[in-house]
Amino acid sequence: MNNLFKYILFGFMALIFATGDISAQGKKTTRLQVEYYKNHDKMEMLIATLIAKERRYVPLAGAMIRFYSVNDTSKALLEELVTNDEGKVVLKINDNSKIFYDPSGIMTFEVEYGGNSSYKSVQRQISVKRANLDVFFFQKDSIKSIEVNASEIGPDNLITPIQGLHVRFYIKGTFSLLDIGKEKTDQYGNARIDFPVYMPGDTAGVIKIVVKIEDDDDYGTIESRGEINWGIPVKVIKKERRGLGDTDAPLWMVYTLIILLSAVWFHYLYVIYMIIKIKLAR
Amino acid sequence: MELDQKATRTLNFFTAQMVTISRYGIIRLAVLLIFVLGGLYALIVQIVKGHIVTGMRDNVVWGIYIANFIFFIGISYAGALISGILHLLRVKWRTPIIRIAEIITIVSTLIGPAYILLCMGRLDRLHHLALYGRIQSPIIWDVLAISTYLIGSIIFLYLACIRDLAALRDYPFKNKWRNKIYRFLAVDFNDNTKQNRYLNRALDIMSAIIIPLAVLVHSVLAWIFGMTLRPGWHSTIFAPYFVVAAVFSGTGVLIIAMWVFRRYYKLESYITKIHFNYLGIMLMILGALYAYFTFSEYLTSWYGSETWDMEVLYKLFDPEEYWWWFFFAAIIGVVLPIIVILIPKFRTINSITAVSVIAVLALWVKRYLIIIPTLETPLLPLQDLRPEYIHYQPTMIEWLLTFSGVALFCLIFFLFSKFIPIIPIIKAEEGKNYAQLRKTVMERIIKRKLKETKMKESQKIEHL
Amino acid sequence: MKKRKIKQSRRKFFAKTITAAAGAIGGIGLTAHSCKSKSEEHEKVTLLSQDGKLVQVDKAAITPASPAEARKGIPGKHFVMVVDLSRCRNARKCIKACDHHHQLTPDRPYIKVLRMQDNPASSPYWMPKKCFHCDNPPCVKVCPVGATFKRTDGLVLIDNHRCIGCRFCMAACPYSARVFNWGKPKPQKTNHPYSPETSIPSQIGTVEKCDFCPDMLRQNKVPHCISACPNGALYFGDQNSDSVTNGSETVRLSTLLRDKAGYRYLEELGTQPNVYYLPPANRLFPFKDAPEGQSS
């Protein structure tokens, strides 16, 4: 399962304890969770998840969610989107000219579900600073290491290193990310871990490394990726065998069967030939 | 075709029976038909509702259908092995009984596989066996072996019938359709030297080939069980064990059939006590062999006492589970025939037939005991609260289909006997002569012995 | 307490998506209506892919693999499951999730949780058991028509359009993993054509079993039972990439098996299962017998 998902769930937990009681009008309680996520293509997005209390909390699909950018004085509508079956809605926010920045470069968003006759309205605010995360690989003799650089993007694209940020290192698996380490960035915004030994890669030995800042109070979730052929190449056996469990039978079995059957049927044919000869010899 | 006087007499005797049916015959036929129809009803119920109407469930996935399947394929050995071997050895007394044996083979090889079809969940996909058949599967071996065996048995029976078919062709039946069919089947056989040479050659080939084929068929059947990793099945001696059990039951059924035809067709002059004696002795030897295999099989698994083997054994020896069935199948059904036939005093036509019935029933129960207790003993603990998933209990539908199979067996047999004399006409007299010959020879020997003893006694007297 | 709540809400995401959608349509008439007005075939779904990218998928395009495609397997993968016996307390959530996803009736579950006791001296424990997807599968060997087959990614599946119902595979399976549709199965809802990867709809007179949810695997998602387990007892992953996950925690397969002495059930049979067990040592829960009337 996606780790992202896990964090959304932690968000739920926070919400479960944060939101008020059942409304007096008998409308169903709704909860909204908002996350800022910057993926490895440097695409920034806001992910909002809406759940409603039926018997238990379930995702609310088809609900209209409004996204605003706010500052001290103004509020600008960015987009209106409808939640999918998982109650989720995703808004891309790259290069959106409507977004307000405060003097220190902080963006503040307000996300809102208006509610209707059955569900209560709900609102969330989120503030983030924009940051970059970059991954590098180093090899010195037999020591292989992965390094990450984290930097803040201030106003006018001024870049400054971030110190003391928790960065997590993962190897991308089929279903999930395999945690291979956690490190704090130093004063230059760098964090480094050793590459694990005997790690299988794909057929060419390539391993996908994912580094993440996860659900940071200031920077949200930022992800970066890199590929390196440090893995042990996996031998993928092309299965064209002939065996008991395969589509094709072992050859000896085929031959034995053919020999046995043809021996018997040859005699049958010979006997039928004898019968024909009886007929002809009258 | 030229017939001698005796053959003509036999021909007249049988043709008279073939075209008529007694009142009791009609009643018997009606009873059989009722059973067959009952089976047909059960079959329809099963097709409409699915296998939920049977007692089989996820653990016991095979029930008495498979037991019946093995049973019928087993008795098909009567014709294959017995008539094949007797033919090759040129045993003279075989003549009156081989046709019965061969008909048993064909009828049971037809009915046996029908039970496999009954067991199949999707009969409508039977053609998948041809479309997607995998020769790694013992079921495909079985399909190939049994169909080859069935065709071989039909050819064998047909060859053995050609002489009689020629005789019947020339017999003036009231219904001309009979003559037409016989004419077609008799392939212009008129008993000339060349034709006899070809026919004998064909018969020799078929009787030689049918023996290994029969052994293979039953081995393959045993391997369906032997190839799995289940306690009580995964055994190397399963193939020969099944073969011996099959010949044992085949001989038993042959004796029963002989008794029935002898009684109802008045064949006392053809099928004599000698035939019962010889087959009885064969039954006894096979019974001993079978007992040896049984003993070896259970001794080995008991001595090794592996967990699951022991579980199955405990079930077989537990009076609350299968002990009495096991006692009947493995002990009574074997020991009784051996004792009765071993002691000459007990050896009568009726007693031999009676123990054959017991042996055949025991063998059916044995097949049941091979399948069910093993399936009731999965390797992982059986923790199900539904009793029908723990214990197999055949339902009415399954019993109906079982009995209708037996009824169908008798019915087809009966119909066969109305079409072809169940004792070969042409060679029949030979056998009868042989019996008389044997009688006279025995009498002569006894006379000579008596003379010798008398002479000795007189010599003794003289000596004194 | 806290933790359980999360798990419940998470499970709901998987299990109750359909009911949620239905509830939403009832609740927000207007939006639901506007959705409906679009034709079903061209309905787009926005998904956040595993790679963290936004993808627009045609809803109808998410169809399961064709029967021919389903025989091949997902290239480069070899799926394994690890069951940590020390974490199972017979909560039976895996069974529930499996039954729900495969639309099974409780009388023929794919998963059983067995009460095991290795010897009289050792304490009993619960053992969740599915199909072991053996690398040397006795069931595949004996199938006369190739209705059950082994794929390159390790999965053993059944094509219930080919199965003739001989049940030889059931007799051959030493682990009793298979169930049979003895009667007419309960009608099942699906919008997709049949695929051996979904096993829906069931057919009378054919065999079924746990399939490791290949429709989920194709979307790089773990089977439903894995995410349903409240105790993280079930791990799933790709042997080739040496990592397994129980939904919240991802570990190296080789490390897990080495450190916790992983074993395969009845190794001596030579079936080479793809399900590993971790011994029930240092348990999370004391053993408690199942309440009366609960069948496995």
PDB file of C-alpha atoms in Angstrom, chain B residues 47-54 56-63 65 118-123 125-126 128-129 132-140 223-225 227-230 233 308 375 378-386 389, chain C residues 106-109 112-116 126-127 129 138 140-146 159-168 170-176 178-180 182-184 203-206 265-266 268-269 271 293-296:
ATOM      1  CA  ILE B  47     -28.130 -32.138 -13.845  1.00  0.00           C
ATOM      2  CA  VAL B  48     -30.751 -29.571 -12.908  1.00  0.00           C
ATOM      3  CA  LYS B  49     -29.652 -28.920  -9.334  1.00  0.00           C
ATOM      4  CA  GLY B  50     -25.952 -29.673  -9.583  1.00  0.00           C
ATOM      5  CA  HIS B  51     -23.882 -31.955  -7.393  1.00  0.00           C
ATOM      6  CA  ILE B  52     -25.372 -30.386  -4.304  1.00  0.00           C
ATOM      7  CA  VAL B  53     -27.851 -33.304  -4.427  1.00  0.00           C
ATOM      8  CA  THR B  54     -25.046 -35.783  -3.793  1.00  0.00           C
ATOM      9  CA  MET B  56     -20.044 -35.146  -1.821  1.00  0.00           C
ATOM     10  CA  ARG B  57     -18.640 -31.927  -0.391  1.00  0.00           C
ATOM     11  CA  ASP B  58     -15.368 -30.022  -0.383  1.00  0.00           C
ATOM     12  CA  ASN B  59     -13.427 -32.624   1.577  1.00  0.00           C
ATOM     13  CA  VAL B  60     -14.932 -35.824   0.257  1.00  0.00           C
ATOM     14  CA  VAL B  61     -14.904 -34.732  -3.353  1.00  0.00           C
ATOM     15  CA  TRP B  62     -15.375 -38.211  -4.729  1.00  0.00           C
ATOM     16  CA  GLY B  63     -18.018 -40.617  -3.526  1.00  0.00           C
ATOM     17  CA  TYR B  65     -19.617 -42.808  -8.230  1.00  0.00           C
ATOM     18  CA  LEU B 118     -21.780 -38.631 -13.425  1.00  0.00           C
ATOM     19  CA  CYS B 119     -19.022 -37.404 -11.152  1.00  0.00           C
ATOM     20  CA  MET B 120     -18.049 -34.574 -13.495  1.00  0.00           C
ATOM     21  CA  GLY B 121     -19.332 -31.172 -12.514  1.00  0.00           C
ATOM     22  CA  ARG B 122     -19.597 -29.902 -16.070  1.00  0.00           C
ATOM     23  CA  LEU B 123     -20.749 -32.638 -18.384  1.00  0.00           C
ATOM     24  CA  ARG B 125     -17.627 -29.436 -21.253  1.00  0.00           C
ATOM     25  CA  LEU B 126     -16.686 -33.029 -21.997  1.00  0.00           C
ATOM     26  CA  HIS B 128     -12.606 -29.913 -23.387  1.00  0.00           C
ATOM     27  CA  LEU B 129     -10.806 -33.210 -22.860  1.00  0.00           C
ATOM     28  CA  TYR B 132      -7.270 -28.961 -24.071  1.00  0.00           C
ATOM     29  CA  GLY B 133      -6.195 -32.466 -22.967  1.00  0.00           C
ATOM     30  CA  ARG B 134      -2.955 -32.534 -20.986  1.00  0.00           C
ATOM     31  CA  ILE B 135      -1.202 -35.863 -21.157  1.00  0.00           C
ATOM     32  CA  GLN B 136       0.417 -35.233 -17.785  1.00  0.00           C
ATOM     33  CA  SER B 137      -2.922 -35.900 -16.123  1.00  0.00           C
ATOM     34  CA  PRO B 138      -3.788 -39.475 -15.089  1.00  0.00           C
ATOM     35  CA  ILE B 139      -7.359 -38.713 -16.130  1.00  0.00           C
ATOM     36  CA  ILE B 140      -6.225 -38.339 -19.720  1.00  0.00           C
ATOM     37  CA  TRP B 223      -2.461 -44.152 -10.411  1.00  0.00           C
ATOM     38  CA  ILE B 224      -5.264 -41.600 -10.247  1.00  0.00           C
ATOM     39  CA  PHE B 225      -5.052 -42.244  -6.530  1.00  0.00           C
ATOM     40  CA  MET B 227      -0.172 -39.987  -7.858  1.00  0.00           C
ATOM     41  CA  THR B 228      -1.690 -37.793  -5.157  1.00  0.00           C
ATOM     42  CA  LEU B 229      -0.062 -36.963  -1.831  1.00  0.00           C
ATOM     43  CA  ARG B 230      -2.881 -38.385   0.245  1.00  0.00           C
ATOM     44  CA  TRP B 233      -3.433 -43.498  -1.689  1.00  0.00           C
ATOM     45  CA  TRP B 308      -1.846 -39.285   8.432  1.00  0.00           C
ATOM     46  CA  LEU B 375     -10.735 -38.062   1.630  1.00  0.00           C
ATOM     47  CA  PRO B 378      -7.119 -34.152   4.877  1.00  0.00           C
ATOM     48  CA  LEU B 379      -3.561 -33.255   5.825  1.00  0.00           C
ATOM     49  CA  LEU B 380      -4.689 -30.063   7.484  1.00  0.00           C
ATOM     50  CA  PRO B 381      -7.068 -30.433  10.402  1.00  0.00           C
ATOM     51  CA  LEU B 382     -10.683 -30.661   9.361  1.00  0.00           C
ATOM     52  CA  GLN B 383     -12.336 -27.907  11.368  1.00  0.00           C
ATOM     53  CA  ASP B 384     -15.736 -27.627   9.882  1.00  0.00           C
ATOM     54  CA  LEU B 385     -18.940 -27.483  11.817  1.00  0.00           C
ATOM     55  CA  ARG B 386     -21.073 -28.776   8.989  1.00  0.00           C
ATOM     56  CA  TYR B 389     -18.427 -31.689   5.167  1.00  0.00           C
TER      57      TYR B 389
ATOM     58  CA  PRO C 106     -19.657 -17.970   3.840  1.00  0.00           C
ATOM     59  CA  ASP C 107     -20.117 -21.654   3.002  1.00  0.00           C
ATOM     60  CA  ARG C 108     -17.152 -21.718   0.643  1.00  0.00           C
ATOM     61  CA  PRO C 109     -14.463 -19.332   1.851  1.00  0.00           C
ATOM     62  CA  LYS C 112      -9.641 -20.565   6.536  1.00  0.00           C
ATOM     63  CA  VAL C 113      -8.224 -19.796   9.942  1.00  0.00           C
ATOM     64  CA  LEU C 114      -7.344 -23.099  11.532  1.00  0.00           C
ATOM     65  CA  ARG C 115      -6.713 -23.839  15.160  1.00  0.00           C
ATOM     66  CA  MET C 116      -3.379 -25.586  15.146  1.00  0.00           C
ATOM     67  CA  TRP C 126      -4.292 -19.689  14.809  1.00  0.00           C
ATOM     68  CA  MET C 127      -3.130 -20.352  11.285  1.00  0.00           C
ATOM     69  CA  LYS C 129      -4.519 -20.620   5.355  1.00  0.00           C
ATOM     70  CA  PRO C 138       0.049 -31.021  -7.378  1.00  0.00           C
ATOM     71  CA  VAL C 140      -1.848 -28.225 -11.833  1.00  0.00           C
ATOM     72  CA  LYS C 141      -0.105 -31.514 -12.549  1.00  0.00           C
ATOM     73  CA  VAL C 142      -3.285 -33.550 -12.434  1.00  0.00           C
ATOM     74  CA  CYS C 143      -5.678 -31.176 -14.219  1.00  0.00           C
ATOM     75  CA  PRO C 144      -6.787 -32.977 -17.384  1.00  0.00           C
ATOM     76  CA  VAL C 145      -7.674 -29.836 -19.330  1.00  0.00           C
ATOM     77  CA  GLY C 146      -5.242 -27.218 -18.047  1.00  0.00           C
ATOM     78  CA  ASP C 159     -10.114 -20.725 -15.600  1.00  0.00           C
ATOM     79  CA  ASN C 160     -13.652 -21.622 -14.621  1.00  0.00           C
ATOM     80  CA  HIS C 161     -14.743 -21.471 -18.243  1.00  0.00           C
ATOM     81  CA  ARG C 162     -12.489 -24.410 -18.971  1.00  0.00           C
ATOM     82  CA  CYS C 163     -12.874 -26.433 -15.763  1.00  0.00           C
ATOM     83  CA  ILE C 164     -14.795 -29.676 -16.304  1.00  0.00           C
ATOM     84  CA  GLY C 165     -15.475 -30.225 -12.607  1.00  0.00           C
ATOM     85  CA  CYS C 166     -13.644 -33.533 -12.170  1.00  0.00           C
ATOM     86  CA  ARG C 167     -12.302 -32.361  -8.791  1.00  0.00           C
ATOM     87  CA  PHE C 168      -9.030 -34.219  -9.268  1.00  0.00           C
ATOM     88  CA  MET C 170      -9.162 -30.975  -4.988  1.00  0.00           C
ATOM     89  CA  ALA C 171      -8.206 -34.568  -4.266  1.00  0.00           C
ATOM     90  CA  ALA C 172      -4.606 -33.809  -5.173  1.00  0.00           C
ATOM     91  CA  CYS C 173      -4.214 -30.605  -3.137  1.00  0.00           C
ATOM     92  CA  PRO C 174      -2.630 -31.598   0.193  1.00  0.00           C
ATOM     93  CA  TYR C 175      -3.715 -28.307   1.746  1.00  0.00           C
ATOM     94  CA  SER C 176      -7.474 -28.464   1.032  1.00  0.00           C
ATOM     95  CA  ARG C 178      -9.921 -25.547  -3.097  1.00  0.00           C
ATOM     96  CA  VAL C 179     -13.687 -25.214  -2.978  1.00  0.00           C
ATOM     97  CA  PHE C 180     -16.287 -26.462  -5.392  1.00  0.00           C
ATOM     98  CA  TRP C 182     -21.757 -27.831  -5.612  1.00  0.00           C
ATOM     99  CA  GLY C 183     -24.932 -25.963  -6.368  1.00  0.00           C
ATOM    100  CA  LYS C 184     -25.813 -22.826  -8.252  1.00  0.00           C
ATOM    101  CA  GLN C 203     -19.979 -21.097 -12.197  1.00  0.00           C
ATOM    102  CA  ILE C 204     -21.845 -24.167 -11.047  1.00  0.00           C
ATOM    103  CA  GLY C 205     -19.816 -27.356 -11.136  1.00  0.00           C
ATOM    104  CA  THR C 206     -16.400 -25.713 -11.186  1.00  0.00           C
ATOM    105  CA  TYR C 265       3.969 -25.584   5.801  1.00  0.00           C
ATOM    106  CA  LEU C 266       4.635 -29.255   5.055  1.00  0.00           C
ATOM    107  CA  GLU C 268       8.531 -32.223   3.129  1.00  0.00           C
ATOM    108  CA  LEU C 269       5.801 -32.722   0.544  1.00  0.00           C
ATOM    109  CA  THR C 271       5.237 -28.726  -3.267  1.00  0.00           C
ATOM    110  CA  GLY C 293     -20.527 -21.969  16.535  1.00  0.00           C
ATOM    111  CA  GLN C 294     -17.770 -20.359  14.547  1.00  0.00           C
ATOM    112  CA  SER C 295     -16.563 -22.535  11.764  1.00  0.00           C
ATOM    113  CA  SER C 296     -13.269 -22.109  10.062  1.00  0.00           C
TER     114      SER C 296
END
